[in-house]
Amino acid sequence: MTETIFDREQARELRRIAEEKAARRRPAVEDLSPEEVRRLLHELQVHQIELEMQNEELRRTQLELESSREMYFDLYDLAPVGYCTISEKGLILEANMTAASLLGAARGSLITEPFSRYIFPGDQDIYYNHRKTLFKTRSPQVCELRLLDAEKNPKWSRLEAAVAQTKDGNPVCRMVISDIDAHKQAEEKQQNLEDQLHHAQKMESVGRLAGGVAHDFNNMLMIIIGYADLLLADKHPNDPEQDPLKQILSAAVRARNLTKQLLSFARKQVMTLKPMDLNEVIRGFRQMMNRMVGEDVAVDFALEETPLWVKADVSLIEQILMNMAVNAKDAMPRGGRLLFETMTVELDEPGICSNCLEVTPGRYALLKISDTGLGMDPETAQNCFEPFFTTKAMGKGTGLGLSTVYGIVKQHLGDVKVLSQPGTGTTFMIYLPIGAQAPVPLPSPEKARDDVPGKSTIMVIEDEAAVRRLACKILRRKGYNVIESEDGESALSFACAYNKPIHLVLSDVIMPGLKGPEIMNGIIKYHPEAKALFMSGYSEEHISSENNQKYNHPFISKPFSGSQLLAEVAKILSVIQ
Ligand SMILES: Nc1ncnc2c1ncn2[C@@H]1O[C@H](COP(=O)(O)OP(=O)(O)OP(=O)(O)O)[C@@H](O)[C@H]1O
Ligand SMILES: [Mg+2]
């Protein structure tokens, strides 16, 4: 800081001028009387004291000024927001330290640079319009855009600007820059979570709808397939009605496959869960895969060396592999590479779990399926798991492949995600919970007895009259003795009073009143010899595959044909456990 208001040079100059002026003054001191000299001396002393006091006052004011100047710079430079003055042409005239750090540059290097140089290229238009409106309207303007930091990374900022005038009358923009990056990121995260929730709710409701429709459809298809089958069995091979009947059957079977896919999406597929090595299932599919994708596509495998035991339905896992392979083939019309990778992952770190995966933490088998195909744009990637979503031409795709995959994976308590960009290919990641043990080989059946329809009694329990009548008809035609029952209560009271053996109970699972497994539990109290065969259009919570495993009763999925039913019945009746 300076010592006084004048430096030494100035003081010497002032002294010289003062002496000159004193020399020119009249009367000179030697002309004065002693009394006048004494008075003059006194005056001079008083003046000197006054001057010293004024000087002291000046010195103090000077110090105060210095300290408030320092405070001003502290406040200005180290303010929590950036301050910038920008000319009408967009050049930086002045900036505080915070602005320099937000713009990722040294303060000195900013001056006379265009402010637009520090803006993310995608947001230049926002800034251009902001500045244009500001100088045109002369009213304060606010905008949000991304500035580039020192590493050239975009960071969200808010610019608040007003017009001021310089001393020479030119308009300038005084701008406040606030860092809102963390706030924006939190907002984006929140938005992502909301989108995810919305998507999950949408999938859930579409699933419920699809499941409901598919269930009712199955009962109707059951009647179409069953009766067409019965009629066909009666026809002579040369009968002209054979062909139309076959057409009806094949259309109904196609419709059955469609409802099967819908049920998979709705996670209501009847599953037979068994411990299986995921790697083994993939290896078993190798040849089929090669044939399916054609010669232009190289299929590679990078499977974890140790077995990946998951509890799953093999046929459903195979269906996933097939749907994925077909999609990959379609995405690589000019050939490419399809890679199947497996590995074990631990999903307990918040980073992974919060990364959109809807699974409980734990160990998972990760199956990665990557292709080098056309890839997907963000909208397709967002919607690809929805039923009936397809980008393929009319008649080329129904849009059920990935929704089936989604439903199967979810029903296995896993999750599936997609990573894709147009032109760079696609990777699907399927997570399935690990936890199953290697299976213990089952003992072979002790002894077999011939299934003799004429001697076997089957109780059929089904609330849907048309389905019940059809099943009874198929069984009676084969020669079985059939007992018909429309619900659990009547079946139980009949079984209690019936004193001959009941060899098999063919029961629906979901019915008003008692459910299939509960009825079966009641019947075996009176007829321990009775075996069970459940028929169901879909699995529900209370007859989940887990329950089914607990009861360990065989299942037949509706809709089934007469021959399927008879084959299943014969299989059970011919084996005495
Ligand atoms: N491997 C992939 N590469 C690029 N896009 C894909 C891939 N897999 C799926 N898609 C996109 O997702 C959409 C939905 O796939 P999905 O398998 O559900 O139906 P689809 O293949 O169109 O018809 P479907 O499988 O019922 O015959 C496809 O139409 C396609 O746009
Ligand atoms: Mg498909």
XYZ file of N, CA and C in Angstrom, residues 64-253:
570
model
N -8.864 3.507 4.172
C -10.223 2.961 4.069
C -10.565 2.648 2.618
N -10.149 3.582 1.757
C -10.429 3.409 0.327
C -9.745 2.139 -0.212
N -8.481 1.989 0.207
C -7.719 0.824 -0.237
C -8.404 -0.453 0.223
N -8.801 -0.476 1.517
C -9.368 -1.718 2.034
C -10.720 -2.012 1.393
N -11.513 -0.968 1.103
C -12.797 -1.277 0.467
C -12.595 -1.684 -0.990
N -11.491 -1.168 -1.607
C -11.199 -1.606 -2.970
C -10.846 -3.099 -2.976
N -10.063 -3.490 -1.959
C -9.693 -4.910 -1.863
C -10.924 -5.778 -1.639
N -11.818 -5.280 -0.767
C -13.019 -6.041 -0.474
C -13.880 -6.186 -1.736
N -13.940 -5.077 -2.479
C -14.722 -5.118 -3.713
C -14.166 -6.195 -4.649
N -12.827 -6.253 -4.792
C -12.245 -7.249 -5.694
C -12.481 -8.669 -5.188
N -12.386 -8.824 -3.837
C -12.672 -10.149 -3.283
C -14.086 -10.574 -3.625
N -15.016 -9.645 -3.364
C -16.423 -9.962 -3.611
C -16.678 -10.218 -5.092
N -16.073 -9.392 -5.916
C -16.310 -9.480 -7.355
C -15.648 -10.736 -7.927
N -14.365 -10.900 -7.601
C -13.624 -11.989 -8.231
C -14.023 -13.358 -7.735
N -14.217 -13.429 -6.410
C -14.467 -14.759 -5.857
C -15.958 -15.006 -5.608
N -16.798 -14.243 -6.263
C -18.251 -14.417 -6.088
C -18.651 -15.837 -6.488
N -19.733 -16.377 -5.891
C -20.139 -17.750 -6.255
C -20.703 -17.835 -7.675
N -20.894 -16.717 -8.318
C -21.350 -16.737 -9.722
C -20.321 -16.002 -10.581
N -20.352 -16.294 -11.867
C -19.434 -15.627 -12.778
C -20.034 -14.303 -13.248
N -19.195 -13.248 -13.333
C -19.643 -11.972 -13.907
C -18.835 -11.710 -15.169
N -19.510 -11.235 -16.169
C -18.842 -10.998 -17.441
C -19.439 -9.755 -18.074
N -18.608 -8.966 -18.722
C -19.147 -7.877 -19.526
C -18.826 -8.217 -20.968
N -19.850 -8.116 -21.808
C -19.682 -8.534 -23.199
C -20.138 -7.390 -24.116
N -19.347 -7.134 -25.159
C -19.704 -6.033 -26.059
C -20.877 -6.440 -26.948
N -21.418 -5.442 -27.651
C -22.568 -5.740 -28.508
C -22.180 -6.754 -29.587
N -20.879 -6.763 -29.932
C -20.418 -7.719 -30.945
C -20.136 -9.097 -30.374
N -20.303 -9.244 -29.055
C -20.140 -10.570 -28.452
C -18.746 -10.842 -27.922
N -17.888 -9.788 -27.806
C -16.529 -10.014 -27.296
C -16.503 -9.799 -25.782
N -15.695 -10.584 -25.088
C -15.611 -10.458 -23.632
C -14.753 -9.234 -23.304
N -15.315 -8.290 -22.534
C -14.567 -7.087 -22.180
C -13.952 -7.240 -20.804
N -14.595 -8.044 -19.973
C -14.123 -8.163 -18.605
C -14.805 -9.383 -17.979
N -14.091 -10.040 -17.070
C -14.676 -11.226 -16.433
C -14.089 -11.396 -15.055
N -14.873 -11.890 -14.113
C -14.292 -12.158 -12.792
C -13.669 -13.553 -12.809
N -12.988 -13.894 -11.701
C -12.264 -15.179 -11.648
C -13.221 -16.348 -11.807
N -14.425 -16.249 -11.175
C -15.378 -17.368 -11.243
C -15.801 -17.596 -12.690
N -16.033 -16.495 -13.420
C -16.413 -16.654 -14.831
C -15.298 -17.355 -15.582
N -14.039 -16.951 -15.289
C -12.911 -17.575 -15.983
C -12.883 -19.066 -15.697
N -13.136 -19.435 -14.422
C -13.072 -20.870 -14.120
C -14.254 -21.605 -14.761
N -15.433 -20.963 -14.828
C -16.573 -21.618 -15.502
C -16.314 -21.779 -16.998
N -15.561 -20.839 -17.572
C -15.287 -20.919 -19.012
C -14.026 -21.739 -19.286
N -13.399 -22.231 -18.210
C -12.243 -23.116 -18.361
C -11.048 -22.431 -18.994
N -10.830 -21.123 -18.690
C -9.694 -20.422 -19.306
C -9.086 -19.455 -18.285
N -7.823 -19.009 -18.529
C -7.212 -18.009 -17.655
C -7.910 -16.682 -17.924
N -8.059 -15.863 -16.862
C -8.849 -14.647 -17.035
C -8.256 -13.738 -18.122
N -6.925 -13.633 -18.114
C -6.281 -12.739 -19.079
C -6.576 -13.143 -20.518
N -6.657 -14.447 -20.747
C -6.837 -14.907 -22.130
C -8.267 -14.715 -22.640
N -9.173 -14.382 -21.686
C -10.587 -14.256 -22.109
C -10.847 -12.925 -22.824
N -10.123 -11.897 -22.373
C -10.457 -10.541 -22.835
C -10.309 -10.428 -24.352
N -11.326 -9.853 -24.955
C -11.509 -9.651 -26.419
C -11.790 -10.946 -27.195
N -11.942 -12.088 -26.455
C -12.351 -13.332 -27.145
C -13.872 -13.337 -27.301
N -14.403 -13.951 -28.377
C -15.864 -14.059 -28.457
C -16.377 -15.016 -27.382
N -17.446 -14.633 -26.705
C -17.999 -15.490 -25.643
C -18.465 -16.825 -26.229
N -18.937 -16.794 -27.478
C -19.490 -18.001 -28.112
C -18.450 -19.116 -28.205
N -17.154 -18.762 -28.155
C -16.097 -19.775 -28.236
C -16.186 -20.775 -27.082
N -16.774 -20.357 -25.968
C -16.806 -21.209 -24.776
C -18.144 -21.939 -24.625
N -18.947 -21.935 -25.684
C -20.268 -22.575 -25.623
C -20.247 -23.880 -26.397
N -20.897 -24.900 -25.843
C -21.030 -26.220 -26.475
C -21.644 -26.038 -27.879
N -21.053 -26.678 -28.905
C -21.518 -26.414 -30.276
C -23.033 -26.598 -30.459
N -23.594 -27.607 -29.771
C -25.036 -27.863 -29.944
C -25.914 -26.763 -29.375
N -25.355 -25.864 -28.540
C -26.178 -24.836 -27.887
C -25.904 -23.426 -28.408
N -25.148 -23.316 -29.507
C -24.805 -21.994 -30.055
C -26.052 -21.186 -30.405
N -27.065 -21.861 -30.932
C -28.287 -21.158 -31.338
C -28.970 -20.500 -30.155
N -28.947 -21.220 -29.013
C -29.611 -20.684 -27.808
C -28.948 -19.353 -27.449
N -27.580 -19.351 -27.473
C -26.850 -18.143 -27.086
C -27.087 -17.019 -28.095
N -27.084 -17.376 -29.363
C -27.274 -16.376 -30.424
C -28.616 -15.653 -30.223
N -29.671 -16.435 -29.991
C -31.001 -15.829 -29.822
C -31.079 -15.001 -28.536
N -30.406 -15.504 -27.505
C -30.398 -14.821 -26.206
C -29.788 -13.416 -26.366
N -28.625 -13.341 -27.042
C -27.908 -12.068 -27.195
C -28.680 -11.111 -28.117
N -29.238 -11.730 -29.162
C -29.978 -10.907 -30.130
C -31.174 -10.233 -29.436
N -31.939 -11.047 -28.676
C -33.126 -10.495 -28.007
C -32.722 -9.459 -26.956
N -31.605 -9.733 -26.270
C -31.161 -8.821 -25.203
C -30.894 -7.420 -25.760
N -30.099 -7.327 -26.830
C -29.753 -6.000 -27.355
C -30.924 -5.364 -28.102
N -31.797 -6.231 -28.621
C -32.938 -5.677 -29.360
C -33.967 -5.095 -28.388
N -34.285 -5.842 -27.347
C -35.356 -5.395 -26.444
C -34.822 -4.548 -25.300
N -33.515 -4.677 -25.003
C -32.871 -3.986 -23.872
C -33.490 -4.393 -22.535
N -34.201 -5.500 -22.529
C -34.752 -5.966 -21.255
C -34.003 -7.241 -20.837
N -33.896 -7.482 -19.537
C -33.092 -8.619 -19.061
C -33.541 -9.948 -19.677
N -32.579 -10.824 -19.942
C -32.857 -12.125 -20.567
C -32.179 -13.233 -19.765
N -32.816 -14.422 -19.763
C -32.243 -15.585 -19.070
C -32.237 -16.754 -20.036
N -31.175 -17.535 -20.030
C -31.213 -18.777 -20.808
C -30.345 -19.836 -20.128
N -30.589 -21.118 -20.490
C -29.793 -22.220 -19.944
C -29.119 -22.910 -21.103
N -27.816 -23.113 -20.989
C -27.082 -23.789 -22.064
C -25.842 -24.445 -21.482
N -25.139 -25.189 -22.335
C -23.948 -25.887 -21.857
C -22.693 -25.128 -22.261
N -21.868 -24.770 -21.262
C -20.562 -24.169 -21.529
C -19.532 -25.288 -21.556
N -18.394 -25.030 -22.189
C -17.340 -26.045 -22.212
C -16.352 -25.753 -21.088
N -16.028 -26.779 -20.284
C -15.058 -26.536 -19.217
C -13.641 -26.720 -19.765
N -12.634 -26.698 -18.858
C -11.233 -26.739 -19.309
C -10.950 -27.992 -20.146
N -11.649 -29.119 -19.813
C -11.427 -30.364 -20.581
C -12.360 -30.465 -21.772
N -13.026 -29.371 -22.084
C -13.971 -29.312 -23.210
C -15.207 -30.194 -22.978
N -15.532 -30.446 -21.715
C -16.764 -31.191 -21.405
C -17.912 -30.207 -21.251
N -19.088 -30.542 -21.771
C -20.212 -29.613 -21.619
C -20.731 -29.597 -20.181
N -20.967 -28.414 -19.668
C -21.507 -28.262 -18.307
C -22.679 -27.288 -18.367
N -23.791 -27.692 -17.742
C -24.978 -26.830 -17.791
C -24.777 -25.546 -16.987
N -25.147 -24.395 -17.570
C -25.051 -23.098 -16.884
C -26.295 -22.269 -17.188
N -26.547 -21.316 -16.275
C -27.645 -20.386 -16.531
C -27.036 -19.009 -16.762
N -27.442 -18.332 -17.831
C -26.959 -16.991 -18.119
C -28.087 -15.999 -17.859
N -27.790 -14.995 -17.006
C -28.778 -13.930 -16.768
C -28.119 -12.634 -17.208
N -28.722 -11.956 -18.146
C -28.039 -10.804 -18.738
C -28.926 -9.564 -18.739
N -28.264 -8.398 -18.589
C -28.974 -7.111 -18.702
C -28.074 -6.169 -19.490
N -28.680 -5.133 -20.106
C -27.884 -4.189 -20.896
C -27.504 -2.994 -20.015
N -26.232 -2.565 -20.089
C -25.775 -1.362 -19.394
C -25.076 -0.468 -20.426
N -24.707 0.778 -20.003
C -24.018 1.667 -20.948
C -22.634 2.018 -20.466
N -21.671 2.019 -21.361
C -20.315 2.426 -20.977
C -20.281 3.954 -20.914
N -19.120 4.541 -20.419
C -19.012 5.996 -20.293
C -19.176 6.677 -21.646
N -18.657 5.972 -22.686
C -18.778 6.595 -24.015
C -20.113 6.293 -24.703
N -21.074 5.763 -23.945
C -22.432 5.624 -24.470
C -22.718 4.345 -25.242
N -21.740 3.409 -25.266
C -21.995 2.158 -25.990
C -22.730 1.155 -25.103
N -23.703 0.425 -25.687
C -24.377 -0.593 -24.860
C -23.477 -1.823 -24.679
N -23.483 -2.383 -23.471
C -22.757 -3.636 -23.221
C -23.676 -4.584 -22.459
N -23.303 -5.827 -22.496
C -24.117 -6.832 -21.787
C -23.406 -7.200 -20.500
N -24.086 -7.037 -19.368
C -23.530 -7.488 -18.086
C -24.200 -8.824 -17.784
N -23.365 -9.837 -17.611
C -23.928 -11.181 -17.514
C -23.540 -11.873 -16.214
N -24.500 -12.585 -15.626
C -24.228 -13.416 -14.454
C -24.297 -14.865 -14.931
N -23.249 -15.641 -14.630
C -23.228 -17.045 -15.072
C -23.288 -17.936 -13.836
N -24.304 -18.813 -13.759
C -24.398 -19.732 -12.607
C -24.207 -21.167 -13.087
N -23.491 -21.940 -12.271
C -23.255 -23.350 -12.584
C -24.483 -24.157 -12.131
N -25.225 -24.750 -13.065
C -26.424 -25.518 -12.680
C -26.278 -26.972 -13.122
N -25.026 -27.411 -13.325
C -24.802 -28.751 -13.863
C -25.329 -29.842 -12.922
N -24.995 -29.745 -11.630
C -25.415 -30.788 -10.683
C -26.936 -30.832 -10.625
N -27.538 -29.651 -10.622
C -28.993 -29.558 -10.557
C -29.625 -30.217 -11.788
N -29.050 -29.912 -12.963
C -29.572 -30.476 -14.217
C -29.433 -31.990 -14.229
N -28.267 -32.469 -13.710
C -28.059 -33.912 -13.709
C -29.055 -34.603 -12.799
N -29.311 -33.995 -11.642
C -30.299 -34.573 -10.724
C -31.669 -34.588 -11.393
N -31.961 -33.508 -12.125
C -33.249 -33.414 -12.827
C -33.369 -34.511 -13.879
N -32.253 -34.714 -14.635
C -32.255 -35.742 -15.681
C -32.442 -37.124 -15.084
N -31.755 -37.356 -13.945
C -31.858 -38.662 -13.275
C -33.303 -38.915 -12.849
N -33.895 -37.867 -12.283
C -35.287 -37.959 -11.837
C -36.201 -38.272 -13.029
N -35.951 -37.574 -14.129
C -36.757 -37.767 -15.336
C -36.599 -39.204 -15.839
N -35.341 -39.712 -15.808
C -35.094 -41.088 -16.243
C -35.868 -42.074 -15.395
N -35.849 -41.825 -14.070
C -36.558 -42.733 -13.167
C -38.049 -42.713 -13.459
N -38.569 -41.490 -13.710
C -39.999 -41.378 -14.003
C -40.330 -42.105 -15.301
N -39.455 -41.941 -16.321
C -39.685 -42.616 -17.601
C -39.682 -44.127 -17.413
N -38.710 -44.586 -16.581
C -38.614 -46.029 -16.343
C -39.879 -46.569 -15.689
N -40.334 -45.806 -14.686
C -41.529 -46.231 -13.958
C -42.717 -46.272 -14.913
N -42.818 -45.227 -15.727
C -43.909 -45.131 -16.674
C -43.861 -46.312 -17.649
N -42.644 -46.630 -18.107
C -42.471 -47.726 -19.048
C -42.861 -49.050 -18.396
N -42.404 -49.232 -17.136
C -42.701 -50.487 -16.443
C -44.214 -50.631 -16.250
N -44.873 -49.511 -15.906
C -46.334 -49.569 -15.698
C -47.043 -49.904 -17.000
N -46.516 -49.320 -18.093
C -47.138 -49.562 -19.392
C -46.994 -51.044 -19.777
N -45.766 -51.569 -19.590
C -45.526 -52.970 -19.916
C -46.434 -53.871 -19.072
N -46.590 -53.476 -17.797
C -47.401 -54.269 -16.883
C -48.855 -54.310 -17.354
N -49.385 -53.130 -17.743
C -50.805 -53.124 -18.106
C -51.024 -53.787 -19.460
N -50.077 -53.587 -20.394
C -50.221 -54.276 -21.685
C -50.139 -55.781 -21.442
N -49.258 -56.182 -20.525
C -49.089 -57.596 -20.195
C -50.363 -58.188 -19.628
N -51.002 -57.428 -18.732
C -52.225 -57.922 -18.106
C -53.310 -58.118 -19.166
N -53.396 -57.124 -20.055
C -54.390 -57.190 -21.126
C -54.103 -58.386 -22.031
N -52.837 -58.511 -22.443
C -52.469 -59.598 -23.347
C -52.736 -60.947 -22.687
N -52.399 -61.040 -21.393
C -52.590 -62.294 -20.672
C -54.063 -62.669 -20.595
N -54.889 -61.659 -20.321
C -56.326 -61.916 -20.204
C -56.908 -62.391 -21.514
N -56.549 -61.694 -22.594
C -57.074 -62.062 -23.916
C -56.591 -63.471 -24.275
N -55.298 -63.712 -24.039
C -54.731 -64.999 -24.419
C -55.403 -66.136 -23.647
N -55.715 -65.897 -22.378
C -56.346 -66.948 -21.570
C -57.697 -67.342 -22.156
N -58.531 -66.338 -22.457
C -59.856 -66.647 -23.020
C -59.724 -67.282 -24.390
N -58.754 -66.785 -25.144
C -58.524 -67.348 -26.469
C -58.165 -68.823 -26.391
N -57.360 -69.151 -25.395
C -56.930 -70.540 -25.257
C -58.102 -71.478 -25.072
N -59.075 -71.068 -24.277
C -60.246 -71.929 -24.075
C -61.012 -72.117 -25.377
N -61.101 -71.020 -26.171
C -61.838 -71.136 -27.438
C -61.054 -71.996 -28.419
N -59.755 -71.779 -28.452
C -58.926 -72.545 -29.388
C -58.941 -74.025 -29.041
N -59.012 -74.263 -27.756
C -59.071 -75.645 -27.259
C -60.246 -76.372 -27.919
N -61.403 -75.686 -27.978
C -62.609 -76.296 -28.548
C -62.396 -76.491 -30.062
N -61.863 -75.456 -30.734
C -61.670 -75.552 -32.182
C -60.706 -76.704 -32.502
N -59.570 -76.713 -31.801
C -58.562 -77.741 -32.090
C -59.108 -79.129 -31.733
N -59.721 -79.216 -30.555
C -60.204 -80.516 -30.068
C -61.229 -81.131 -30.997
N -62.255 -80.323 -31.374
C -63.323 -80.906 -32.209
C -62.842 -81.149 -33.630
N -62.007 -80.260 -34.151
C -61.479 -80.479 -35.500
C -60.677 -81.784 -35.510
N -59.939 -81.982 -34.430
C -59.132 -83.194 -34.273
C -60.023 -84.445 -34.250
N -61.116 -84.339 -33.473
C -62.033 -85.488 -33.359
C -62.674 -85.800 -34.705
N -63.109 -84.729 -35.404
C -63.753 -84.917 -36.705
C -62.774 -85.534 -37.697
N -61.559 -85.050 -37.635
C -60.542 -85.525 -38.565
C -60.263 -87.010 -38.346
N -60.259 -87.392 -37.074
C -59.968 -88.796 -36.762
C -61.022 -89.722 -37.356
N -62.262 -89.190 -37.504
C -63.366 -90.008 -38.042
C -63.351 -90.099 -39.553
N -62.611 -89.211 -40.202
C -62.679 -89.148 -41.668
C -61.783 -90.185 -42.323
N -62.281 -90.669 -43.430
C -61.494 -91.578 -44.260
C -60.403 -90.747 -44.952
N -59.186 -91.315 -45.167
C -58.116 -90.511 -45.777
C -58.504 -89.842 -47.093
N -59.448 -90.441 -47.839
C -59.810 -89.828 -49.125
C -61.001 -88.883 -49.020
N -61.510 -88.718 -47.845
C -62.692 -87.865 -47.658
C -62.383 -86.422 -48.077
N -63.223 -85.788 -48.924
C -62.940 -84.409 -49.356
C -62.951 -83.401 -48.199
N -63.552 -83.784 -47.067
C -63.573 -82.851 -45.919
C -62.273 -82.873 -45.117
N -61.420 -83.818 -45.438
C -60.136 -83.890 -44.722
C -59.351 -82.578 -44.839
N -59.261 -82.098 -46.100
C -58.417 -80.922 -46.316
C -58.919 -79.681 -45.557
N -60.250 -79.328 -45.740
C -60.723 -78.162 -44.967
C -60.498 -78.320 -43.465
N -60.668 -79.526 -42.950
C -60.473 -79.742 -41.517
C -59.008 -79.516 -41.130
N -58.127 -79.957 -42.011
C -56.696 -79.749 -41.740
C -56.358 -78.258 -41.749
N -57.034 -77.531 -42.671
C -56.797 -76.073 -42.726
C -57.237 -75.419 -41.411
N -58.417 -75.854 -40.941
C -58.920 -75.289 -39.673
C -57.908 -75.571 -38.555
N -57.448 -76.821 -38.534
C -56.503 -77.207 -37.478
C -55.217 -76.391 -37.553
N -54.698 -76.229 -38.798
C -53.399 -75.548 -38.873
C -53.540 -74.073 -38.516
N -54.697 -73.444 -38.893
C -54.897 -72.043 -38.500
C -55.011 -71.937 -36.978
N -55.710 -72.905 -36.383
C -55.888 -72.864 -34.925
C -54.550 -73.072 -34.222
N -53.708 -73.918 -34.814
C -52.398 -74.153 -34.196
C -51.543 -72.885 -34.298
